Short mmCIF file of C-alpha atoms and ligand atoms in Angstrom, two decimals:
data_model
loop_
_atom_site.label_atom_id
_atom_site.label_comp_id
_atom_site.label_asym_id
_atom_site.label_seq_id
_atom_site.Cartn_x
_atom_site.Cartn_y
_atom_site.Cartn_z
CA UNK A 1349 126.43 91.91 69.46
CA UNK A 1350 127.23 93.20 72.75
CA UNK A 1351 128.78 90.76 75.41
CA UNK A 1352 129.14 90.55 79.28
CA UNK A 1353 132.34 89.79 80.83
CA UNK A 1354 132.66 88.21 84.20
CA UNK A 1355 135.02 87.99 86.72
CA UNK A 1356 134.27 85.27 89.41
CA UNK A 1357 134.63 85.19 93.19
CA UNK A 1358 132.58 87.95 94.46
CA UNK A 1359 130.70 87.18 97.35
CA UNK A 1360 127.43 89.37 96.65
CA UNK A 1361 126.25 91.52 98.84
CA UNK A 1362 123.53 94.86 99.52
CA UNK A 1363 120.66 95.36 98.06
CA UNK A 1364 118.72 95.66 95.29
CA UNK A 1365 115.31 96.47 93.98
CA UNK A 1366 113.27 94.06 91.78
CA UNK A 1367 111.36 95.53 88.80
CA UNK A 1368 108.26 94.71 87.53
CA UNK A 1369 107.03 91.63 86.59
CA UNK A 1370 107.82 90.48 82.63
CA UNK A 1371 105.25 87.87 82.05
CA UNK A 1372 102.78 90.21 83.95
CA UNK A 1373 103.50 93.38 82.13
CA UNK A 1374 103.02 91.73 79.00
CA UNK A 1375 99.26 90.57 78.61
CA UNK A 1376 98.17 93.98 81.01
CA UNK A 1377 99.78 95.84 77.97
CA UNK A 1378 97.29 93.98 75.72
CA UNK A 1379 94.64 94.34 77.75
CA UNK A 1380 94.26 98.14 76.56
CA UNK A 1381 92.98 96.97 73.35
CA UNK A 1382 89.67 96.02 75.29
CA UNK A 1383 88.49 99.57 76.26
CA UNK A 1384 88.53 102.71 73.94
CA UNK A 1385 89.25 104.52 77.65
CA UNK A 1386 93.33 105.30 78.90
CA UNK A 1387 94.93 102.38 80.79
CA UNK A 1388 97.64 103.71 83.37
CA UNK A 1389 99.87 101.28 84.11
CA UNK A 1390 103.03 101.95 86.88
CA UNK A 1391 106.02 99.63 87.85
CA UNK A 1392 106.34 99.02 84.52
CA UNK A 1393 109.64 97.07 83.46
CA UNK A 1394 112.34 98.44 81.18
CA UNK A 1395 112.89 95.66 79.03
CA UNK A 1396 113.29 94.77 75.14
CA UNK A 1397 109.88 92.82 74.98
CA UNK A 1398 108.10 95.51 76.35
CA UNK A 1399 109.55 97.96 73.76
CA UNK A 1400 108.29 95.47 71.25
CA UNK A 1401 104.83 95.03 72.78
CA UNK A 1402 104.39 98.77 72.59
CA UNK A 1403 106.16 99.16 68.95
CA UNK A 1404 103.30 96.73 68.13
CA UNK A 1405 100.27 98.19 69.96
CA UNK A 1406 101.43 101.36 68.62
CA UNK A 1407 101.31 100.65 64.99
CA UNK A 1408 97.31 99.50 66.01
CA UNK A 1409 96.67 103.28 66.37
CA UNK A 1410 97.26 102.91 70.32
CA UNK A 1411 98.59 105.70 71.80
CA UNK A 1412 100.88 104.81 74.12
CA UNK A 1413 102.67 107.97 76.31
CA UNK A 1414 106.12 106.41 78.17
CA UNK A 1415 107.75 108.14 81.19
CA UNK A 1416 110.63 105.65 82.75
CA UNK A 1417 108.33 102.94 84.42
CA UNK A 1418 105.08 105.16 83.95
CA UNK A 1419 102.93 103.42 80.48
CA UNK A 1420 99.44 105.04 79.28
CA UNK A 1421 97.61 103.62 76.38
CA UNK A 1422 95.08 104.67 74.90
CA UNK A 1423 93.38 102.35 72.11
CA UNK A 1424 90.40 104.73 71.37
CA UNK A 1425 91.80 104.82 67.80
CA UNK A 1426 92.87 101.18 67.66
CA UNK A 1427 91.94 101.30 63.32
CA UNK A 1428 94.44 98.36 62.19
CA UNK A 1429 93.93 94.89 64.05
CA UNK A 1430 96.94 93.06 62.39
CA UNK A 1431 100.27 91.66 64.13
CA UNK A 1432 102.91 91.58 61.36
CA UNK A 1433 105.41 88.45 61.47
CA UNK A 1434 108.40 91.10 61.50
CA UNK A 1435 107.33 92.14 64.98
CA UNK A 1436 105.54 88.64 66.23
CA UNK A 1437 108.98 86.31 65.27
CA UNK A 1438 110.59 88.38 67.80
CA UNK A 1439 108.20 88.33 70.70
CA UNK A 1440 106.27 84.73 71.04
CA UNK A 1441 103.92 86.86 73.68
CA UNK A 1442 102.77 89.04 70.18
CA UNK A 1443 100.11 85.93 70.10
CA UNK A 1444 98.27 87.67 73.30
CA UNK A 1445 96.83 90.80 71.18
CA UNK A 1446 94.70 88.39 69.05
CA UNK A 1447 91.91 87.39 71.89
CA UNK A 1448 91.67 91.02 72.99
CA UNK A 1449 91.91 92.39 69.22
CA UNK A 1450 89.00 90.25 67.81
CA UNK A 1451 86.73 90.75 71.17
CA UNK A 1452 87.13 94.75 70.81
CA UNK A 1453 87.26 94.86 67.24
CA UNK A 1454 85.36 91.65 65.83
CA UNK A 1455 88.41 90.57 63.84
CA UNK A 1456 91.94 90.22 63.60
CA UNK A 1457 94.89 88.84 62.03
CA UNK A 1458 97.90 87.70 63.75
CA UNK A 1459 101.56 86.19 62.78
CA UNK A 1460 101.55 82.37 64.04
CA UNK A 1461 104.42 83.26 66.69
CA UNK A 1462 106.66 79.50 65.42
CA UNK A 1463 108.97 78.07 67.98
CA UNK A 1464 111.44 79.42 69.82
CA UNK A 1465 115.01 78.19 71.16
CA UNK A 1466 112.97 75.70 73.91
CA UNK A 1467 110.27 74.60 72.17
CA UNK A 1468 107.78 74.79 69.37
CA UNK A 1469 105.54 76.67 71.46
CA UNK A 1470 101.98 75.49 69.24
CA UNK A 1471 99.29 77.87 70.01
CA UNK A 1472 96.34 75.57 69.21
CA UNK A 1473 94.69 75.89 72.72
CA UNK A 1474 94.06 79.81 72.33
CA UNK A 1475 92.85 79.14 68.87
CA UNK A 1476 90.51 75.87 70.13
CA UNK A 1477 89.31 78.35 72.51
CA UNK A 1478 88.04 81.20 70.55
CA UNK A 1479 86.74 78.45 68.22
CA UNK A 1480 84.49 77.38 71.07
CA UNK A 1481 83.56 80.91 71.30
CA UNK A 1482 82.26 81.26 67.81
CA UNK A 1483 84.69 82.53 66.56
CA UNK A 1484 85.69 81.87 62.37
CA UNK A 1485 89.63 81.35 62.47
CA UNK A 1486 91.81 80.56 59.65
CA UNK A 1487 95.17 79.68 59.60
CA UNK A 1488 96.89 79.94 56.01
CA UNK A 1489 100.28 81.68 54.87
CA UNK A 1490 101.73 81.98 58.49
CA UNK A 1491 99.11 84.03 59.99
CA UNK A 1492 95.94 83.68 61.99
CA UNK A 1493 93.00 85.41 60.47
CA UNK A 1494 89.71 85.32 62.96
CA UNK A 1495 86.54 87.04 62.92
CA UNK A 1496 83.71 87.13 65.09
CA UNK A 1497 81.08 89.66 65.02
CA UNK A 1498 80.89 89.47 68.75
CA UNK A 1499 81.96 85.84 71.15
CA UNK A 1500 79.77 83.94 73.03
CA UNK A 1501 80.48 82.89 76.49
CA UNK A 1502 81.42 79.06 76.64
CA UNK A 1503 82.71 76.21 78.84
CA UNK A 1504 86.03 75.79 77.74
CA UNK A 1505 88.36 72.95 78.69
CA UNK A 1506 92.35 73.62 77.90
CA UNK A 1507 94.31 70.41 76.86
CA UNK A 1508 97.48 71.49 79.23
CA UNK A 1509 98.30 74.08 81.24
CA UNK A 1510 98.71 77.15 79.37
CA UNK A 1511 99.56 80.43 80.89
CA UNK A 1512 99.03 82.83 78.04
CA UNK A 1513 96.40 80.44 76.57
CA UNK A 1514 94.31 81.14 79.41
CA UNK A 1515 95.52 84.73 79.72
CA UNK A 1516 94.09 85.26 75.94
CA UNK A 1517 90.80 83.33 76.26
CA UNK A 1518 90.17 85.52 79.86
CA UNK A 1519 90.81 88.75 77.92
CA UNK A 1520 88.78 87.65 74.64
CA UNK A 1521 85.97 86.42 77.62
CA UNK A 1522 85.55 89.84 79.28
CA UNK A 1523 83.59 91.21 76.23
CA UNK A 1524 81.80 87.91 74.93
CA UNK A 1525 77.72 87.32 75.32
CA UNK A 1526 77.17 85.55 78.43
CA UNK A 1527 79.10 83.62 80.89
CA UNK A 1528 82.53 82.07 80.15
CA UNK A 1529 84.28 79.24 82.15
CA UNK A 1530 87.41 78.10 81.71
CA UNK A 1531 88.63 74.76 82.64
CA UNK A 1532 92.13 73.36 83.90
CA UNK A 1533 93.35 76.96 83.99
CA UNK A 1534 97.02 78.33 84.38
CA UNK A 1535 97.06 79.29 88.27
CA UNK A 1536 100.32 81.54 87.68
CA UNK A 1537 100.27 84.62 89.77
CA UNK A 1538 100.62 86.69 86.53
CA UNK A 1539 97.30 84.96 85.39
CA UNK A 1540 95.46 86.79 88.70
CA UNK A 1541 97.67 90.46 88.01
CA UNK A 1542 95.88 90.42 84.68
CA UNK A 1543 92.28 89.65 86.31
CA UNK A 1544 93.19 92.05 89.16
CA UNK A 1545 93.68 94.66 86.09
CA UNK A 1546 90.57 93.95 84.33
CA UNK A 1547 88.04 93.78 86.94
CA UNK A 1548 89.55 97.28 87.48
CA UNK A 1549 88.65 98.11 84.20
CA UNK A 1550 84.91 96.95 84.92
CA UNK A 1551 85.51 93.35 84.13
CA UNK A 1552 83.27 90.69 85.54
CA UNK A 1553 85.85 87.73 86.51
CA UNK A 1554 86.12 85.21 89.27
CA UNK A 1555 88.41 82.09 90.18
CA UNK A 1556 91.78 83.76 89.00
CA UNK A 1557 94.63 81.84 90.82
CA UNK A 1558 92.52 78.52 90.76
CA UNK A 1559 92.11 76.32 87.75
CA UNK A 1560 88.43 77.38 87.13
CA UNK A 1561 88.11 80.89 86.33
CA UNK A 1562 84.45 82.14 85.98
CA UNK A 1563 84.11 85.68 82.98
CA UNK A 1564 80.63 87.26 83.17
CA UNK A 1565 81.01 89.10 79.73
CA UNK A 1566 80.12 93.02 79.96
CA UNK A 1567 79.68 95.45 76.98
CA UNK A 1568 82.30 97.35 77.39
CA UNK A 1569 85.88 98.50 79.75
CA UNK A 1570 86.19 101.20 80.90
CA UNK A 1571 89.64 103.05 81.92
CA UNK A 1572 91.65 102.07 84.83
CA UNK A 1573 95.00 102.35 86.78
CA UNK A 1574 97.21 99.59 87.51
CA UNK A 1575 100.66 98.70 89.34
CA UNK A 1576 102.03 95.33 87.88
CA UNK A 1577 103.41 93.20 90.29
CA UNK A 1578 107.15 92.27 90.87
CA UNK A 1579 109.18 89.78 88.80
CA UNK A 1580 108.75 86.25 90.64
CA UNK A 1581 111.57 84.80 88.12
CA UNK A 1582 113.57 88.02 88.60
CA UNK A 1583 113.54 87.92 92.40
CA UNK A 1584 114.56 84.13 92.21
CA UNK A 1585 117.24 85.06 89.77
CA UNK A 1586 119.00 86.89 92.26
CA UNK A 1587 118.14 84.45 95.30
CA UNK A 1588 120.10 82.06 93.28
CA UNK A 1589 123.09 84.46 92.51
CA UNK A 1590 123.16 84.64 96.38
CA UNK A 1591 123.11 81.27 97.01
CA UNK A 1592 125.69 80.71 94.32
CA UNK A 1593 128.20 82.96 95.78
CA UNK A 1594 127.53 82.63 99.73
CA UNK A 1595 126.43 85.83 99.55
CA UNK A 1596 123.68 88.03 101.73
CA UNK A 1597 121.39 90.12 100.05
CA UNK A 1598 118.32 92.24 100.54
CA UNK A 1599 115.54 91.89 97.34
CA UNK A 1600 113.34 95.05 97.72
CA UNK A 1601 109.71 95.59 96.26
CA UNK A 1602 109.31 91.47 95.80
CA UNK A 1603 107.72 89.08 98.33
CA UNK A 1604 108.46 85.26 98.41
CA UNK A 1605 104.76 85.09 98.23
CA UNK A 1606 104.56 84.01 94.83
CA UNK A 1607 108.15 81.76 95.10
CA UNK A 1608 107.45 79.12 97.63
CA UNK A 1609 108.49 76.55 95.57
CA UNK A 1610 111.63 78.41 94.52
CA UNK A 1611 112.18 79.50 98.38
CA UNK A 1612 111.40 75.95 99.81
CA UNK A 1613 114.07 74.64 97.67
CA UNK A 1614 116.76 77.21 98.46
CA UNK A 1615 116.48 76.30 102.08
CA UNK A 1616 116.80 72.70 101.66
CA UNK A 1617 120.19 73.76 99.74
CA UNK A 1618 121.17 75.55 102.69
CA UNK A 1619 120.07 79.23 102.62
CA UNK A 1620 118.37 81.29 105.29
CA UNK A 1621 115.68 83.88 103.66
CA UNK A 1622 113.34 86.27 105.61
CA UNK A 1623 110.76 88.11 104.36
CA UNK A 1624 109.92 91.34 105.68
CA UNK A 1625 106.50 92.98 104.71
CA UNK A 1626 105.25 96.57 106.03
CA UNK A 1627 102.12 97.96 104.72
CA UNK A 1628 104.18 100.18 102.51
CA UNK A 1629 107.11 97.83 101.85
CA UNK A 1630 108.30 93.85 101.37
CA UNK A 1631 111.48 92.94 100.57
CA UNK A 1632 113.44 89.59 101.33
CA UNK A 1633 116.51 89.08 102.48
CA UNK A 1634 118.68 85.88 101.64
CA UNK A 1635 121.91 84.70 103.40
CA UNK A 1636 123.30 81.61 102.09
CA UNK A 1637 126.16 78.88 103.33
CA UNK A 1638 129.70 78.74 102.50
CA UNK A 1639 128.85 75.73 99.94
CA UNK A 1640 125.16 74.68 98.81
CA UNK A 1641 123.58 71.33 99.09
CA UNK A 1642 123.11 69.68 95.76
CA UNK A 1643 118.94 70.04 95.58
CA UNK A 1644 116.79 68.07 92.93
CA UNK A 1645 114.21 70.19 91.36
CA UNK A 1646 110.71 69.06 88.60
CA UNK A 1647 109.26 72.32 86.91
CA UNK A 1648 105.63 72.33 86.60
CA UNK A 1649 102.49 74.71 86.34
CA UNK A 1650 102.20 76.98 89.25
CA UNK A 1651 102.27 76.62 92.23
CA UNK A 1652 105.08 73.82 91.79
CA UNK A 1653 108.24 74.62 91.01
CA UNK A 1654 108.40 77.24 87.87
CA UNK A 1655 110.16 75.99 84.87
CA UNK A 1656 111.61 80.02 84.28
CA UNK A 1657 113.77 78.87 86.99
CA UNK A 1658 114.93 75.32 86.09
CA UNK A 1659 118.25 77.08 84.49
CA UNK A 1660 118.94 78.67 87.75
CA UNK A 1661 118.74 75.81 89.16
CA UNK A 1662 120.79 74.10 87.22
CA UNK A 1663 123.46 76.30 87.77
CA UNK A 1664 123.69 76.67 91.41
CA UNK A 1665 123.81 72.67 91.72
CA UNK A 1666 126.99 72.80 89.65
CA UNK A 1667 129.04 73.88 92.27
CA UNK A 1668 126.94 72.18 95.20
CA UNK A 1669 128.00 69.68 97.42
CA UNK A 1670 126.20 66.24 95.61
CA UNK A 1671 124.52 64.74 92.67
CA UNK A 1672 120.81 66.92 91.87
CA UNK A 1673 118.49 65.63 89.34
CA UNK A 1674 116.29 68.21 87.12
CA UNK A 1675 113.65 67.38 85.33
CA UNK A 1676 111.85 69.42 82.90
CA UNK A 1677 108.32 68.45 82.31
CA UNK A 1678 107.12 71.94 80.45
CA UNK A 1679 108.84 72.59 77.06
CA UNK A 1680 110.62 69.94 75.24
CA UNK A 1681 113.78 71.44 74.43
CA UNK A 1682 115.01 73.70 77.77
CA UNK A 1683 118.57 72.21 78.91
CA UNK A 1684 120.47 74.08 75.81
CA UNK A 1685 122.22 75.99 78.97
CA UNK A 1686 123.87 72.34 80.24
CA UNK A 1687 126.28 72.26 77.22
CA UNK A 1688 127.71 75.79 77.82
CA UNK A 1689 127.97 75.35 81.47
CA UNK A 1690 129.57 72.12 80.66
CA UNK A 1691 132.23 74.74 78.41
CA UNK A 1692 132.46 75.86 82.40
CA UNK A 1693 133.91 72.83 84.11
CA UNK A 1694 130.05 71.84 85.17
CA UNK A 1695 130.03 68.02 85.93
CA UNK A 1696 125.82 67.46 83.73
CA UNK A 1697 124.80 64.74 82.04
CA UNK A 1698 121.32 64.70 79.90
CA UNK A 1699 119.06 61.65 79.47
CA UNK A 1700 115.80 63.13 77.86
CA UNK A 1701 113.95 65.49 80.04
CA UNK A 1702 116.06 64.77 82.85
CA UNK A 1703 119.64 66.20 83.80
CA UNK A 1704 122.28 64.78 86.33
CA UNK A 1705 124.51 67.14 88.20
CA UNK A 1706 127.06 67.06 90.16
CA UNK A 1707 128.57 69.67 92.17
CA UNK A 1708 131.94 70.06 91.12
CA UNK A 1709 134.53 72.38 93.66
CA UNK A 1710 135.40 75.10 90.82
CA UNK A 1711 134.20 76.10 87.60
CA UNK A 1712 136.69 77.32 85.31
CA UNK A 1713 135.59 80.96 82.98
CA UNK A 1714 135.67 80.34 79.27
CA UNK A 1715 133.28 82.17 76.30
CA UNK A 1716 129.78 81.21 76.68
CA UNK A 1717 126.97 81.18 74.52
CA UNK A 1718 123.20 82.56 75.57
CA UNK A 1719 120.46 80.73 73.52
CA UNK A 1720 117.16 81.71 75.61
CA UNK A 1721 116.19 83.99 78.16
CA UNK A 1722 116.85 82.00 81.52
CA UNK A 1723 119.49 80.34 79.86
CA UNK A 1724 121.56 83.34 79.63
CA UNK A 1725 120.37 84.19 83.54
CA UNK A 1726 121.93 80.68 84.52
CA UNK A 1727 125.34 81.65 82.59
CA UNK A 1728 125.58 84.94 84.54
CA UNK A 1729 125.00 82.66 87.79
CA UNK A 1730 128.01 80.70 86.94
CA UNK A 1731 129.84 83.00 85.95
CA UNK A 1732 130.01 84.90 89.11
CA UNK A 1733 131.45 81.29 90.86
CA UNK A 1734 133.86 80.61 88.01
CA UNK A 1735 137.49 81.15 88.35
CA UNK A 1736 139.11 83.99 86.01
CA UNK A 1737 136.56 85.40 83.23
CA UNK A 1738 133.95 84.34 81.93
CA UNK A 1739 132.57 85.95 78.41
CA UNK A 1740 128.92 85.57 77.55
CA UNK A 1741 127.81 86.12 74.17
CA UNK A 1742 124.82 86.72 72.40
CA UNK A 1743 123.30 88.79 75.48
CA UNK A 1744 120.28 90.11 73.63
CA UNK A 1745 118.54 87.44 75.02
CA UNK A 1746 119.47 88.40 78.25
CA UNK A 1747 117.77 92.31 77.72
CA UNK A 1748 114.38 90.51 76.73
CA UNK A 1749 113.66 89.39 80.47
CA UNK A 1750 116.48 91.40 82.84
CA UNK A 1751 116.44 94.95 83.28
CA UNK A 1752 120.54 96.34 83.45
CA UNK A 1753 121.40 93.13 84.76
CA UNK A 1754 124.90 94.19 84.91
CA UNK A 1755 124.26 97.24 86.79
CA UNK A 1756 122.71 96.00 89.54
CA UNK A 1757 124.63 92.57 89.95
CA UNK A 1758 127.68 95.27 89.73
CA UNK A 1759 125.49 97.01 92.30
CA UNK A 1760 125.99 93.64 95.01
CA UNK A 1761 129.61 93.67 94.48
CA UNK A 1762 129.91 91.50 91.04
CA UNK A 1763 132.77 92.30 88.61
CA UNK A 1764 130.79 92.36 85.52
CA UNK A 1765 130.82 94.85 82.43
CA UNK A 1766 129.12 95.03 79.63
CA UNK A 1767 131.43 94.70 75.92
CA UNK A 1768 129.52 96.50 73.38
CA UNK A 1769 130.49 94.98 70.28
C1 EPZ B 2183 104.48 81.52 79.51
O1 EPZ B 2183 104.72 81.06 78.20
C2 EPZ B 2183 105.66 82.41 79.87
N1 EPZ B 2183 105.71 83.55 78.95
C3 EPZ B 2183 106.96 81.59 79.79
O2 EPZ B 2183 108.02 82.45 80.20
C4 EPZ B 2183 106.85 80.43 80.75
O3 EPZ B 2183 108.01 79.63 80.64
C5 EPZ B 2183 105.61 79.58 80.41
O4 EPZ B 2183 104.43 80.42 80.43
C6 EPZ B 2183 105.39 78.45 81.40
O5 EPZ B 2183 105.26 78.96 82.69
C7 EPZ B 2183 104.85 84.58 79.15
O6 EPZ B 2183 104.06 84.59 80.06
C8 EPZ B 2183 104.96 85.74 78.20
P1 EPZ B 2183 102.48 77.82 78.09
P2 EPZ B 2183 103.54 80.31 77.37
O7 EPZ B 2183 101.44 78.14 77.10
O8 EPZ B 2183 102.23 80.82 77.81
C9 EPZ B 2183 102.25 73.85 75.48
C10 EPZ B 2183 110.10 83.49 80.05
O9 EPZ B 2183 111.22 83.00 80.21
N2 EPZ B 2183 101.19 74.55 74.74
O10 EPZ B 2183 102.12 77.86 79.54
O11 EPZ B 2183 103.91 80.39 75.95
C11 EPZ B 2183 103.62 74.54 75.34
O12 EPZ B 2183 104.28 74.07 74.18
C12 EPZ B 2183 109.06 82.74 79.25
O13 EPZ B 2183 109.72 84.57 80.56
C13 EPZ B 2183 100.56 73.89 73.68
O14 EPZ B 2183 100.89 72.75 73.35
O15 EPZ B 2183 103.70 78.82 77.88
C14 EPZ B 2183 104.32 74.12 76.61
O16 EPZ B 2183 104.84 72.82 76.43
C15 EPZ B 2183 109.65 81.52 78.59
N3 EPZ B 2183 99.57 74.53 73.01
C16 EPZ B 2183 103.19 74.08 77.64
O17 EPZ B 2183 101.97 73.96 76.88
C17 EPZ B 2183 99.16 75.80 73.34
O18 EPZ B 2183 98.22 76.31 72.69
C18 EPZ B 2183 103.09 75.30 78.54
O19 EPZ B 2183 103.16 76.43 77.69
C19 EPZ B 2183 99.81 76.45 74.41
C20 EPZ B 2183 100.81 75.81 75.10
#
């Protein structure tokens, strides 16, 4: 398994451009099942989970064509509505083919995704959904089996925040009979990239970006084009590399539009950001002080601050000036990152869903594990501040969510290489 190795004490600087967005990217792929016309799709990421995404679509009879960022699918021989478990267990987000699948196709069957590193990650909402919708839905041997010769619109009421619960229920909505309403509705700006993309497909939708989103169903989709938005988590990624290592940067193609949160917080640890915005450009630029502020975050559902970031977080306030507290009110099991920054020299101490830390003057490098996604982002943070070299293992995690992470940190002036194994 291939490894990064850090060296700490670069101060970053330059620029760099942000891809597109992960979590956006992923249900717009989906979203191709609903028409039997081509969906072009630009500003695609290059990352492992989209790979997987298309393996799977693929092996539905899509035809997907891939040039660099440049994806066209083409479902008008989708013939095999099924989501193995081999694909699914690697790629939770597999679970957002099974509202488009049984809308376009009347069935489908569909590998419960199971937990994952942070959490067990149930899926009972989307199901409780399409239930409301009409549709017949077994669960037995590990996979979701549902059939519905076509959904009805209903009034549906989510028990929590769910952002790819409502992202499946709006997609399995834009084909049902009638009107569809759904309640209590993830607000994430990914949420209104995917309505953006299906109205442009002929979809009837309203409300996307508040927590009442309003699906007129239609008959069918039609084709469309589509540029998915920038990475929100990957532009605050970097902010907090910045901020980590005094550094001043420039983000290109990103806003702090969909950050404020993230932004807000960063200045009350110190930083200065700008955004800049042309009609053909936006980019921010962050500058941040010779030593942080400690800053005390609590994740929740958009637009408060996003839990993607809480490791980030965590790791810029270990080498702050003060005590933060984090709190992590989404998944249950999200601090796995304290104990290997702790491997670090980071002063963290865990009571439940709540962390303690205090900024400590140094970290010291050491080998480091990666267990999630963000985790693995927060190791790279520290390990640009820690003294001597820092080793991160396990860094296929790291390829899910970050596109050649180490080429364009290397890119601002980090000493970072990648250790194929
Ligand atoms: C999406 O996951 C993102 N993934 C996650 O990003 C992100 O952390 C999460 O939203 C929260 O913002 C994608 O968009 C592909 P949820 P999702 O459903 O939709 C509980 C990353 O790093 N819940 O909003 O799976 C759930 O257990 C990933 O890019 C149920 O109980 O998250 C959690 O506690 C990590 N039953 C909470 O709701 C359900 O049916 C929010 O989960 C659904 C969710």
């Amino acid at each position: 398994m291939d490894k990064l190795v850090i060296t700490g004490g670069a101060r970053l600087s330059g620029e760099v451009s942000i891809s597109g967005a992960k979590n956006a990217a992923l249900p717009i792929l989906c979203a191709s099942l609903l028409s039997s016309e081509p969906l072009t799709l630009t500003n695609v990421p290059c990352l492992n989970d989209i790979g997987t995404m298309l393996k799977l679509l693929a092996q539905m009879g899509v035809k997907v064509e891939r040039d660099g960022e440049n994806v066209s699918l083409d479902a008008s021989g989708l013939n095999n509505p099924e989501a193995p478990y081999e694909l699914v267990k690697t790629m939770r987000a597999s679970i957002l083919v099974l509202g488009p699948l049984l809308a376009r196709c009347g069935e489908a069957r569909v590998s419960l995704p199971g937990g994952c590193a942070i959490g067990a990650r149930p899926v009972d909402q989307h199901i409780k959904g399409l239930l409301a919708m009409g549709a017949e839905v077994a669960v037995e041997h590990g996979y979701i089996t549902a059939k519905a010769p076509r959904l009805r619109g209903a009034r549906l009421f989510t028990d929590m925040v769910t952002v790819t619960g409502t992202e499946n229920l709006m997609m399995a909505a834009c084909l049902a009979d009638g009107e569809t309403v759904i309640e209590n509705a993830a607000r994430e700006p990914e949420v209104v990239d995917l309505a953006q993309c299906l109205v442009s497909m002929g979809a009837q939708i309203s409300g996307a970006g508040t927590d009442l989103i309003r699906i007129r169903g239609v008959d069918r989709l039609h084709g469309a084009s589509h540029r998915i938005m920038p990475d929100r988590i990957e532009t605050g990624t970097f902010l907090c590399a910045a901020a980590a290592t005094s550094g001043d940067i420039r983000l290109n193609g990103t806003s702090t539009g969909y950050l404020d949160a993230v932004v807000d917080k960063l200045m009350d640890a110190g930083c200065e950001l700008i955004g800049e915005k042309t009609p053909r450009h936006e980019s921010i630029r962050i500058m941040a002080p010779a030593r942080l502020k400690a800053v005390s975050i609590r994740t929740a559902p958009y637009p408060a601050f996003p839990t993607d970031m809480q490791a980030q977080f965590m790791a810029i306030n270990c080498v702050a000036d003060g005590t933060a507290v984090i709190r992590e009110t989404i998944f249950e099991n999200r601090f796995m990152h304290a104990v290997e920054l702790q491997r670090l020299g980071a002063d963290i101490k865990i009571d439940g869903n709540t962390a303690f830390v205090t900024g400590v003057e140094r970290l010291q490098g050491a080998t480091v594990m990666a267990t999630d996604l963000r985790a693995s982002a927060s190791l790279v943070i520290a390990g640009l501040v820690a003294e001597g070299e820092t080793h991160i293992e396990r860094i296929y995690h790291l390829d899910r969510g970050y596109e050649q992470i180490e080429r364009k940190m290397g890119a601002l002036g980090a000493k970072i290489r990648r250790e194929k194994a």
